[in-house]
Amino acid sequence: MHDIRKIRETPEAFDAGLKRRGAEALSARLLALDAERRALETRAQEIQAERNAAAKEIGARKSKGEDAEDLIEQVSKSKDAQAAAEAEAKAKGDELNTLLATIPNIPDADVPDGKDEHDNIEVRKWGVPAAFDFTPKDHVELGEALGQMDFERAAKMSGARFVLLTGQLARLERALAAFMLDVHTLENGYTEVNPPALVKDTALFGTGQLPKFADDLFHTVDDYWLIPTAEVPLTNIAADETVAESALPARFTAKTWCFRSEAGSAGKDTRGMIRQHQFTKVEMVSMVKPEESDAELERMTECAEGILQRLDLPYRTVALCTGDMGFGAAKTYDIEVWLPGQNTYREISSCSNCRDFQARRMNARFKRADGKKPEFVHTLNGSGLAVGRCLVAVLENYQNADGSITIPKALLPYMAGQEVIRPDA
RNA sequence: GGUGGGUUGGCAGAGUGGUUGAAUGCACCGGUCUUGAAAACCGGCAUGCGUGAAAGCGUAUCCAGGGUUCGAAUCCCUGACCCACCGCCA
């Protein structure tokens, strides 16, 4: 959500930012609504002030036992005019807010301009894809041959885009998530959270999924929404709160299921575990002071990359261009892991600085020690990592010629002594 | 799901429909006193919005939304949440 006062002050910069994202200039329309709203509000307040004064006078007269009928009659007349002005002001305000709520965040100055993912810029690359002396299989072939990854049975009960992991693969997924959580909590300073997976619409408005992207979400009949990412419950921890400066930075991590309708993705990544309606993800969220959010984005991205480094999975980090960034982000790094089965890098993490965009929507503030007015915090979120896709990466990168999977060293403590995953006996 | 009770400032807690943004206490900030501190005493102490160069002025806010009234923290209706008990339940 944007600050209308800031738009008032620098409308050109606002429109220029929208243009970089491929959106039309809106400041003129916003400022017209804003001016109308304020004029109507002032008029309503003037009428109200007169009525309040009259009501006081009536009270004063009555307490002295005097007659006040003339005033009562006079004041009654202004009632409709006031109600009308108030209603109009509210209508304009609603219109303004409705429009504001659908406007994406403005990209940072250093975000590369571009139309789509082809214009993203690689900022670094880590690791060297292994050379196989056989043709590497993709995770579907590997998992099904192991007899521990079953798309057909999942489809029987749930339809497309679900999977049933069993045995050692189910354990491997659990191991990955536990490993990530341990690193983030024990080494990276994040507090582990086990949050609700069903939330109200206000929470989704706060992080920016609503009102624009309802189609991407699952909605229950009794009006809950399934979270598409733990970013939603973790960031909303700060909603409607004003914390002390000393409480920042606040860092939270959670392993949750994420539920996405994938409404606009029909036909895309239909094979395998890459794009599912339900997947496990370990998420990181930070609330920081405005002057700290640039550094925090770098830090968070390093925390995510650290997981891949310790799993010895090759990856590259890209800076998203203006056209590929999410609604609430001012700057985003995607981390893409190497998948030998697809012979390409695929997104496994996305780390974003939302600045005060979400904080303003959910009213998340902090107060500096010097006692000045509360300010909005800056919020950041990043996957650390997408567990399902990480499982895919482990299978494809650690596969052996016979179809068995070597367990990455970092996961051995989580695998009950098992070093290699083989087909079920 | 049922019945009953509740929701007032940072906290606790008053508040006969009339000049109440709201008593009082605690906390907090400033001052007096003190070698220093404590105590005592004095004063201050909510937020949003509009307007204004500023001081200020106006307006709204006592869970939320409607209503009655010249006037609502106070009366009426609806809803949310909390607490207790009952039922059900991992």
Coordinates of C-alpha atoms (C1' of nucleotides) in Angstrom, one line a residue:
Chain A
M1 CA 0.0 0.0 0.0
H2 CA 1.3 3.4 -0.9
D3 CA 1.3 6.5 1.2
I4 CA -1.1 9.0 -0.5
R5 CA 0.8 11.9 1.0
K6 CA 4.0 10.7 -0.6
I7 CA 2.2 10.5 -3.9
R8 CA 1.0 14.0 -3.3
E9 CA 4.5 15.2 -2.8
T10 CA 6.2 13.3 -5.6
P11 CA 3.7 12.2 -8.2
E12 CA 6.2 12.0 -11.0
A13 CA 8.4 9.6 -9.2
F14 CA 5.4 7.4 -8.4
D15 CA 4.3 7.3 -12.0
A16 CA 7.8 6.6 -13.1
G17 CA 8.0 3.7 -10.7
L18 CA 4.8 2.3 -12.0
K19 CA 5.9 2.7 -15.6
R20 CA 9.1 0.6 -14.8
R21 CA 6.8 -2.2 -13.7
G22 CA 4.8 -1.9 -16.9
A23 CA 1.8 -0.3 -15.2
E24 CA 0.0 2.9 -16.3
A25 CA 0.5 6.2 -14.5
L26 CA -2.1 6.6 -11.8
S27 CA -1.1 9.7 -9.8
A28 CA -3.5 12.1 -11.5
R29 CA -6.5 9.8 -10.8
L30 CA -5.4 9.1 -7.2
L31 CA -4.8 12.8 -6.4
A32 CA -8.1 13.8 -7.9
L33 CA -9.9 11.3 -5.6
D34 CA -7.8 12.5 -2.7
A35 CA -8.6 16.1 -3.2
E36 CA -12.3 15.4 -3.6
R37 CA -12.3 13.3 -0.4
R38 CA -10.6 16.0 1.6
A39 CA -12.9 18.7 0.4
L40 CA -16.0 16.6 1.3
E41 CA -14.5 15.7 4.6
T42 CA -13.8 19.3 5.5
R43 CA -17.4 20.2 4.6
A44 CA -18.8 17.4 6.7
Q45 CA -16.6 18.4 9.6
E46 CA -17.7 22.0 9.4
I47 CA -21.4 21.1 9.6
Q48 CA -20.6 18.7 12.5
A49 CA -18.8 21.5 14.3
E50 CA -21.9 23.7 14.1
R51 CA -24.1 20.9 15.3
N52 CA -21.8 20.1 18.2
A53 CA -21.8 23.7 19.3
A54 CA -25.6 23.9 19.2
A55 CA -25.9 20.6 21.1
K56 CA -23.7 22.0 23.8
E57 CA -25.7 25.2 24.0
I58 CA -28.9 23.2 24.3
G59 CA -27.4 21.2 27.2
A60 CA -26.3 24.5 28.8
R61 CA -29.7 26.0 28.5
K62 CA -31.6 23.0 29.7
S63 CA -29.4 22.7 32.8
K64 CA -30.5 26.2 33.6
G65 CA -34.1 25.4 32.9
E66 CA -34.3 27.5 29.8
D67 CA -36.1 26.7 26.6
A68 CA -34.1 25.5 23.6
E69 CA -36.7 24.5 21.1
D70 CA -35.5 27.0 18.5
L71 CA -32.0 25.6 18.6
I72 CA -33.2 22.0 18.4
E73 CA -35.3 22.8 15.4
Q74 CA -32.5 24.6 13.7
V75 CA -30.0 21.8 14.3
S76 CA -32.3 19.1 13.1
K77 CA -32.3 20.7 9.7
S78 CA -28.5 20.4 9.1
K79 CA -28.6 16.6 9.8
D80 CA -29.3 15.5 6.3
A81 CA -26.7 17.8 4.7
Q82 CA -24.1 16.4 7.1
A83 CA -24.9 12.8 6.5
A84 CA -24.8 13.4 2.8
A85 CA -21.4 15.1 2.9
E86 CA -20.1 12.3 5.2
A87 CA -21.4 9.6 2.9
E88 CA -19.8 11.2 -0.1
A89 CA -16.5 11.6 1.6
K90 CA -16.5 8.0 2.6
A91 CA -17.4 6.9 -0.9
K92 CA -14.5 8.8 -2.3
G93 CA -12.2 7.5 0.4
D94 CA -13.3 4.0 -0.3
E95 CA -12.7 4.4 -4.0
L96 CA -9.3 5.8 -3.3
N97 CA -8.3 3.0 -1.0
T98 CA -9.7 0.3 -3.3
L99 CA -7.5 1.7 -6.1
L100 CA -4.5 2.0 -3.9
A101 CA -4.9 -1.6 -2.7
T102 CA -4.4 -2.9 -6.2
I103 CA -1.2 -0.9 -7.0
P104 CA 2.0 -2.9 -6.8
N105 CA 5.1 -1.8 -4.9
I106 CA 7.6 0.5 -6.6
P107 CA 10.9 -1.1 -7.6
D108 CA 14.1 -0.1 -6.0
A109 CA 16.4 2.1 -8.2
D110 CA 18.9 -0.8 -8.6
V111 CA 16.3 -3.3 -9.9
P112 CA 17.0 -4.1 -13.5
D113 CA 14.4 -3.0 -15.9
G114 CA 12.8 -5.8 -17.9
K115 CA 9.6 -7.4 -19.2
D116 CA 9.8 -11.0 -17.9
E117 CA 12.2 -13.7 -16.5
H118 CA 14.4 -13.4 -19.5
D119 CA 15.5 -10.0 -18.4
N120 CA 16.6 -11.1 -14.9
I121 CA 20.3 -10.7 -14.2
E122 CA 22.5 -13.4 -12.8
V123 CA 24.4 -12.0 -9.9
R124 CA 26.4 -15.0 -8.8
K125 CA 26.8 -18.7 -9.5
W126 CA 27.9 -21.4 -7.0
G127 CA 29.0 -24.9 -7.5
V128 CA 29.7 -26.9 -10.6
P129 CA 27.0 -29.3 -12.0
A130 CA 28.3 -32.8 -11.6
A131 CA 29.3 -34.7 -14.7
F132 CA 27.4 -38.0 -14.9
D133 CA 28.9 -40.9 -16.7
F134 CA 25.3 -42.0 -17.5
T135 CA 22.3 -40.1 -18.6
P136 CA 20.8 -38.5 -15.4
K137 CA 17.1 -39.3 -14.9
D138 CA 14.6 -36.7 -13.6
H139 CA 13.1 -37.0 -10.1
V140 CA 9.8 -38.6 -11.4
E141 CA 11.6 -41.5 -13.0
L142 CA 13.9 -41.9 -10.0
G143 CA 11.1 -41.6 -7.4
E144 CA 8.8 -43.9 -9.1
A145 CA 11.5 -46.5 -9.7
L146 CA 12.2 -46.3 -5.9
G147 CA 8.6 -47.1 -5.4
Q148 CA 8.3 -44.2 -3.0
M149 CA 6.9 -41.4 -5.1
D150 CA 3.3 -42.1 -6.2
F151 CA 1.4 -39.6 -8.4
E152 CA -1.3 -42.0 -9.4
R153 CA -2.5 -42.8 -6.0
A154 CA -2.3 -39.1 -5.0
A155 CA -4.5 -38.3 -8.0
K156 CA -7.0 -41.0 -7.0
M157 CA -7.8 -39.1 -3.8
S158 CA -6.9 -35.5 -4.7
G159 CA -6.5 -35.1 -8.5
A160 CA -3.6 -33.6 -10.4
R161 CA -0.7 -31.8 -8.8
F162 CA -0.4 -33.9 -5.7
V163 CA 2.1 -36.5 -4.7
L164 CA 2.3 -39.3 -2.2
L165 CA 5.8 -39.7 -0.8
T166 CA 6.4 -42.9 1.2
G167 CA 9.2 -44.6 3.1
Q168 CA 12.7 -43.1 2.8
L169 CA 11.6 -40.3 0.5
A170 CA 9.0 -39.2 3.0
R171 CA 11.8 -39.3 5.6
L172 CA 14.1 -37.4 3.3
E173 CA 11.6 -34.6 3.0
R174 CA 11.3 -34.5 6.7
A175 CA 15.1 -34.5 7.1
L176 CA 15.5 -31.6 4.7
A177 CA 12.9 -29.5 6.5
A178 CA 14.4 -30.3 9.9
F179 CA 17.9 -29.5 8.6
M180 CA 16.8 -26.1 7.3
L181 CA 15.0 -25.2 10.5
D182 CA 18.0 -26.2 12.6
V183 CA 20.4 -24.0 10.5
H184 CA 18.1 -21.0 10.6
T185 CA 17.3 -21.2 14.3
L186 CA 20.7 -22.3 15.6
E187 CA 23.0 -20.4 13.3
N188 CA 21.0 -17.7 11.6
G189 CA 19.2 -16.2 14.5
Y190 CA 15.6 -16.9 13.4
T191 CA 12.9 -17.8 15.9
E192 CA 11.0 -21.0 14.9
V193 CA 7.2 -20.6 14.6
N194 CA 4.5 -23.0 14.1
P195 CA 1.8 -20.8 12.7
P196 CA -1.8 -21.2 11.6
A197 CA -2.2 -22.5 8.0
L198 CA -5.7 -21.1 7.8
V199 CA -6.0 -17.3 7.9
K200 CA -8.6 -14.6 7.5
D201 CA -8.8 -12.3 4.5
T202 CA -7.3 -9.4 6.5
A203 CA -4.0 -11.3 6.9
L204 CA -3.9 -11.9 3.1
F205 CA -4.6 -8.3 2.5
G206 CA -1.7 -7.3 4.8
T207 CA 0.8 -9.3 2.8
G208 CA -0.7 -8.3 -0.6
Q209 CA -2.3 -11.6 -1.9
L210 CA -5.7 -10.0 -1.6
P211 CA -7.6 -8.4 -3.1
K212 CA -5.9 -8.9 -6.4
F213 CA -4.9 -12.6 -6.4
A214 CA -7.8 -14.4 -4.8
D215 CA -7.8 -16.8 -7.8
D216 CA -4.4 -18.2 -6.8
L217 CA -5.7 -19.2 -3.3
F218 CA -7.8 -21.9 -1.8
H219 CA -10.8 -20.6 0.0
T220 CA -12.8 -22.6 2.5
V221 CA -16.6 -22.6 2.6
D222 CA -16.5 -21.0 6.1
D223 CA -14.4 -18.2 4.8
Y224 CA -10.9 -19.2 5.8
W225 CA -8.0 -19.1 3.3
L226 CA -5.3 -21.7 3.1
I227 CA -1.9 -20.0 3.2
P228 CA 0.0 -20.0 -0.1
T229 CA 3.2 -19.4 1.9
A230 CA 4.2 -19.0 5.6
E231 CA 5.1 -15.4 4.6
V232 CA 1.5 -14.7 5.4
P233 CA 1.2 -15.8 9.0
L234 CA 4.8 -14.9 9.9
T235 CA 4.6 -11.3 8.6
N236 CA 1.2 -10.8 10.1
I237 CA 2.8 -11.5 13.5
A238 CA 3.6 -7.8 13.4
A239 CA 0.1 -6.6 12.2
D240 CA -1.5 -3.9 14.3
E241 CA 1.4 -3.8 16.7
T242 CA 3.9 -1.1 17.6
V243 CA 7.1 -2.7 18.9
A244 CA 10.1 -1.2 20.6
E245 CA 13.1 -0.4 18.5
S246 CA 15.0 -2.9 20.6
A247 CA 12.8 -5.7 19.3
L248 CA 14.2 -5.2 15.8
P249 CA 15.4 -6.9 13.8
A250 CA 12.7 -9.6 14.5
R251 CA 13.4 -12.8 12.5
F252 CA 11.0 -15.7 12.2
T253 CA 11.2 -19.0 10.4
A254 CA 8.5 -21.7 9.9
K255 CA 8.0 -24.9 8.1
T256 CA 4.5 -25.1 6.7
W257 CA 2.5 -26.5 3.9
C258 CA 1.7 -24.1 1.2
F259 CA -1.4 -24.3 -0.8
R260 CA -1.8 -22.8 -4.3
S261 CA -4.5 -23.2 -6.8
E262 CA -2.1 -22.6 -9.7
A263 CA -5.0 -21.2 -11.6
G264 CA -2.9 -19.5 -14.2
S265 CA -0.5 -22.4 -14.7
A266 CA -2.7 -24.9 -16.5
G267 CA -0.4 -27.2 -18.6
K268 CA 2.8 -25.8 -17.0
D269 CA 5.1 -28.2 -15.1
T270 CA 2.4 -30.8 -15.1
R271 CA 4.9 -33.6 -14.6
G272 CA 6.4 -34.3 -11.2
M273 CA 6.8 -32.4 -8.0
I274 CA 7.9 -29.0 -9.3
R275 CA 4.4 -27.4 -9.3
Q276 CA 2.0 -28.8 -6.8
H277 CA -1.2 -27.6 -5.1
Q278 CA 0.4 -28.5 -1.8
F279 CA 4.1 -28.3 -0.9
T280 CA 6.3 -27.9 2.1
K281 CA 8.4 -24.8 2.5
V282 CA 10.6 -23.4 5.1
E283 CA 10.1 -19.6 5.1
M284 CA 12.1 -16.8 6.6
V285 CA 10.6 -13.4 7.5
S286 CA 12.3 -10.4 9.0
M287 CA 11.0 -7.1 10.4
V288 CA 13.7 -4.5 10.5
K289 CA 14.2 -0.7 10.7
P290 CA 14.0 1.1 7.3
E291 CA 17.7 1.8 7.2
E292 CA 18.5 -1.9 7.8
S293 CA 16.4 -3.5 5.1
D294 CA 18.9 -3.4 2.3
A295 CA 21.5 -5.3 4.3
E296 CA 18.8 -7.6 5.6
L297 CA 17.9 -8.7 2.1
E298 CA 21.5 -9.6 1.4
R299 CA 21.7 -11.4 4.7
M300 CA 18.5 -13.4 4.1
T301 CA 19.6 -14.4 0.6
E302 CA 22.9 -15.7 2.1
C303 CA 20.9 -17.7 4.7
A304 CA 19.0 -19.4 1.9
E305 CA 22.1 -19.9 -0.3
G306 CA 23.9 -21.4 2.8
I307 CA 21.4 -24.3 2.8
L308 CA 22.2 -25.2 -0.8
Q309 CA 26.0 -24.8 -0.1
R310 CA 25.8 -27.3 2.8
L311 CA 23.8 -29.7 0.7
D312 CA 26.4 -29.1 -2.0
L313 CA 23.8 -28.3 -4.6
P314 CA 24.9 -26.0 -7.5
Y315 CA 22.8 -22.9 -7.9
R316 CA 22.8 -19.4 -9.3
T317 CA 21.3 -16.3 -7.8
V318 CA 19.4 -13.8 -10.0
A319 CA 18.2 -10.3 -9.5
L320 CA 14.6 -10.2 -10.7
C321 CA 13.8 -7.5 -13.2
T322 CA 11.0 -5.0 -12.7
G323 CA 8.6 -7.1 -14.9
D324 CA 9.1 -10.4 -13.0
M325 CA 8.8 -9.2 -9.4
G326 CA 5.9 -10.0 -7.1
F327 CA 3.2 -7.5 -6.2
G328 CA 4.6 -6.5 -2.8
A329 CA 8.3 -6.6 -3.6
A330 CA 10.6 -3.6 -4.0
K331 CA 13.6 -5.9 -4.8
T332 CA 13.8 -9.6 -5.2
Y333 CA 16.6 -12.2 -5.5
D334 CA 15.6 -15.6 -6.8
I335 CA 17.9 -18.6 -6.2
E336 CA 17.8 -21.3 -8.8
V337 CA 19.1 -24.8 -8.1
W338 CA 20.6 -27.0 -10.8
L339 CA 18.4 -29.9 -11.9
P340 CA 20.4 -32.4 -14.0
G341 CA 17.1 -34.2 -15.0
Q342 CA 15.9 -31.0 -16.7
N343 CA 19.4 -29.8 -17.5
T344 CA 18.5 -26.4 -16.2
Y345 CA 18.3 -24.1 -13.1
R346 CA 14.9 -24.0 -11.4
E347 CA 13.7 -21.5 -8.8
I348 CA 14.0 -22.9 -5.3
S349 CA 13.9 -19.7 -3.3
S350 CA 12.8 -16.1 -3.7
C351 CA 13.9 -13.4 -1.2
S352 CA 12.2 -10.0 -1.2
N353 CA 12.4 -6.7 0.5
C354 CA 8.9 -5.3 0.7
R355 CA 10.1 -2.1 2.5
D356 CA 7.1 -0.5 4.2
F357 CA 4.6 -1.8 1.6
Q358 CA 3.2 -4.6 3.7
A359 CA 3.7 -2.9 7.0
R360 CA 1.5 -0.1 5.8
R361 CA -1.2 -2.5 4.7
M362 CA -1.2 -4.3 8.1
N363 CA -0.2 -1.4 10.3
A364 CA 3.0 -2.9 11.6
R365 CA 5.1 -0.2 13.3
F366 CA 8.0 0.4 15.7
K367 CA 8.9 3.2 18.0
R368 CA 12.5 4.5 18.2
A369 CA 14.1 4.8 21.6
D370 CA 14.2 8.6 21.4
G371 CA 10.4 8.5 21.6
K372 CA 9.5 9.9 18.3
K373 CA 6.4 8.9 16.4
P374 CA 6.0 5.3 15.4
E375 CA 7.3 4.4 12.0
F376 CA 6.4 1.5 9.7
V377 CA 8.8 -1.4 9.9
H378 CA 10.3 -2.9 6.7
T379 CA 9.3 -6.5 6.1
L380 CA 11.3 -9.1 4.1
N381 CA 10.5 -12.7 3.3
G382 CA 12.4 -15.5 1.6
S383 CA 12.1 -19.2 1.1
G384 CA 14.8 -21.0 3.0
L385 CA 14.0 -23.2 1.0
A386 CA 11.2 -24.8 -0.9
V387 CA 11.4 -28.3 0.6
G388 CA 9.7 -30.1 -2.2
R389 CA 11.8 -28.7 -4.9
C390 CA 14.9 -29.2 -2.7
L391 CA 14.0 -32.9 -2.5
V392 CA 13.8 -32.9 -6.3
A393 CA 17.2 -31.4 -6.5
V394 CA 18.7 -33.9 -4.1
L395 CA 17.3 -36.8 -6.0
E396 CA 18.5 -35.5 -9.4
N397 CA 21.9 -34.3 -8.2
Y398 CA 22.7 -37.3 -5.9
Q399 CA 21.4 -40.1 -8.2
N400 CA 23.6 -43.1 -9.0
A401 CA 23.7 -45.2 -12.1
D402 CA 21.6 -47.9 -10.5
G403 CA 18.9 -45.4 -9.5
S404 CA 19.8 -45.3 -5.9
I405 CA 20.2 -41.9 -4.1
T406 CA 23.2 -41.0 -2.0
I407 CA 22.2 -39.0 1.1
P408 CA 24.0 -35.6 1.3
K409 CA 26.4 -35.5 4.2
A410 CA 24.5 -32.6 5.9
L411 CA 21.4 -34.8 6.1
L412 CA 23.0 -37.9 7.5
P413 CA 22.2 -36.9 11.2
Y414 CA 18.5 -36.8 10.1
M415 CA 18.3 -40.1 8.3
A416 CA 18.6 -42.6 11.1
G417 CA 21.9 -44.0 9.9
Q418 CA 20.8 -44.5 6.3
E419 CA 23.4 -43.4 3.7
V420 CA 21.7 -44.5 0.5
I421 CA 18.1 -44.7 -0.6
R422 CA 17.3 -47.8 -2.6
P423 CA 14.1 -49.3 -3.9
D424 CA 11.9 -50.8 -1.3
A425 CA 12.6 -54.4 -0.8
Chain B
rG1 C1' -23.2 -26.3 19.2
rG2 C1' -25.8 -24.4 24.2
rU3 C1' -26.2 -21.1 28.5
rG4 C1' -24.3 -17.1 31.3
rG5 C1' -20.7 -13.1 32.1
rG6 C1' -17.4 -9.6 29.8
rU7 C1' -14.7 -5.9 26.2
rU8 C1' -13.4 1.9 28.7
rG9 C1' -6.5 5.3 27.8
rG10 C1' 0.4 1.6 28.4
rC11 C1' -1.9 -1.2 32.8
rA12 C1' -5.7 -1.4 36.6
rG13 C1' -10.4 0.7 37.1
rA14 C1' -14.8 4.6 37.7
rG15 C1' -18.5 6.5 34.8
rU16 C1' -27.4 9.1 36.9
rG17 C1' -28.2 10.4 28.0
rG18 C1' -25.9 16.9 28.6
rU19 C1' -20.6 21.4 28.0
rU20 C1' -16.6 13.7 29.1
rG21 C1' -11.2 12.6 25.4
rA22 C1' -13.4 10.4 29.6
rA23 C1' -12.6 10.3 37.4
rU24 C1' -8.9 7.8 40.3
rG25 C1' -4.6 4.8 41.0
rC26 C1' -0.1 2.7 38.8
rA27 C1' 3.5 3.2 35.1
rC28 C1' 6.0 7.0 32.2
rC29 C1' 8.3 12.2 31.4
rG30 C1' 9.7 17.1 33.5
rG31 C1' 10.5 20.0 38.0
rU32 C1' 11.0 21.2 43.5
rC33 C1' 13.5 19.1 47.6
rU34 C1' 18.3 16.0 48.4
rU35 C1' 25.6 15.4 48.7
rG36 C1' 23.1 11.4 45.4
rA37 C1' 18.9 8.3 45.3
rA38 C1' 14.2 7.0 47.4
rA39 C1' 10.0 9.3 49.5
rA40 C1' 7.0 13.5 49.3
rC41 C1' 5.1 17.5 46.5
rC42 C1' 4.1 20.3 41.7
rG43 C1' 3.2 19.9 36.5
rG44 C1' 2.8 17.0 32.1
rC45 C1' 1.3 12.5 29.7
rA46 C1' -3.7 8.9 23.7
rU47 C1' -4.2 8.3 18.5
rG48 C1' -6.0 9.0 13.3
rC49 C1' -7.8 12.5 9.9
rG50 C1' -8.7 17.6 8.0
rU51 C1' -6.9 22.7 8.1
rG52 C1' -2.7 25.9 9.0
rA53 C1' 4.0 28.5 7.9
rA54 C1' 3.4 27.6 13.0
rA55 C1' 0.9 28.1 17.5
rG56 C1' -3.4 26.3 17.1
rC57 C1' -8.3 25.2 15.5
rG58 C1' -11.8 21.5 13.9
rU59 C1' -13.3 16.4 13.6
rA60 C1' -13.4 11.2 14.9
rU61 C1' -12.2 7.4 18.3
rC62 C1' -14.6 4.1 25.3
rC63 C1' -14.5 -4.0 20.7
rA64 C1' -16.9 -3.4 15.4
rG65 C1' -21.2 -1.9 12.4
rG66 C1' -26.0 0.0 12.3
rG67 C1' -30.1 2.7 15.0
rU68 C1' -32.8 6.2 18.6
rU69 C1' -31.7 11.5 20.1
rC70 C1' -30.7 18.4 19.5
rG71 C1' -26.9 15.5 22.2
rA72 C1' -24.6 8.4 23.3
rA73 C1' -19.0 5.4 26.8
rU74 C1' -24.1 5.5 28.8
rC75 C1' -30.3 3.3 25.5
rC76 C1' -31.7 -0.4 21.2
rC77 C1' -30.2 -4.0 17.2
rU78 C1' -26.6 -7.1 14.8
rG79 C1' -21.7 -9.1 14.8
rA80 C1' -16.6 -10.2 16.5
rC81 C1' -13.5 -11.6 20.3
rC82 C1' -12.5 -13.1 25.5
rC83 C1' -13.9 -15.8 30.1
rA84 C1' -16.8 -19.7 32.7
rC85 C1' -19.8 -24.0 32.7
rC86 C1' -22.3 -27.9 29.6
rG87 C1' -22.0 -30.9 25.0
rC88 C1' -18.7 -32.8 21.3
rC89 C1' -13.7 -33.8 20.1
rA90 C1' -7.4 -34.9 18.2

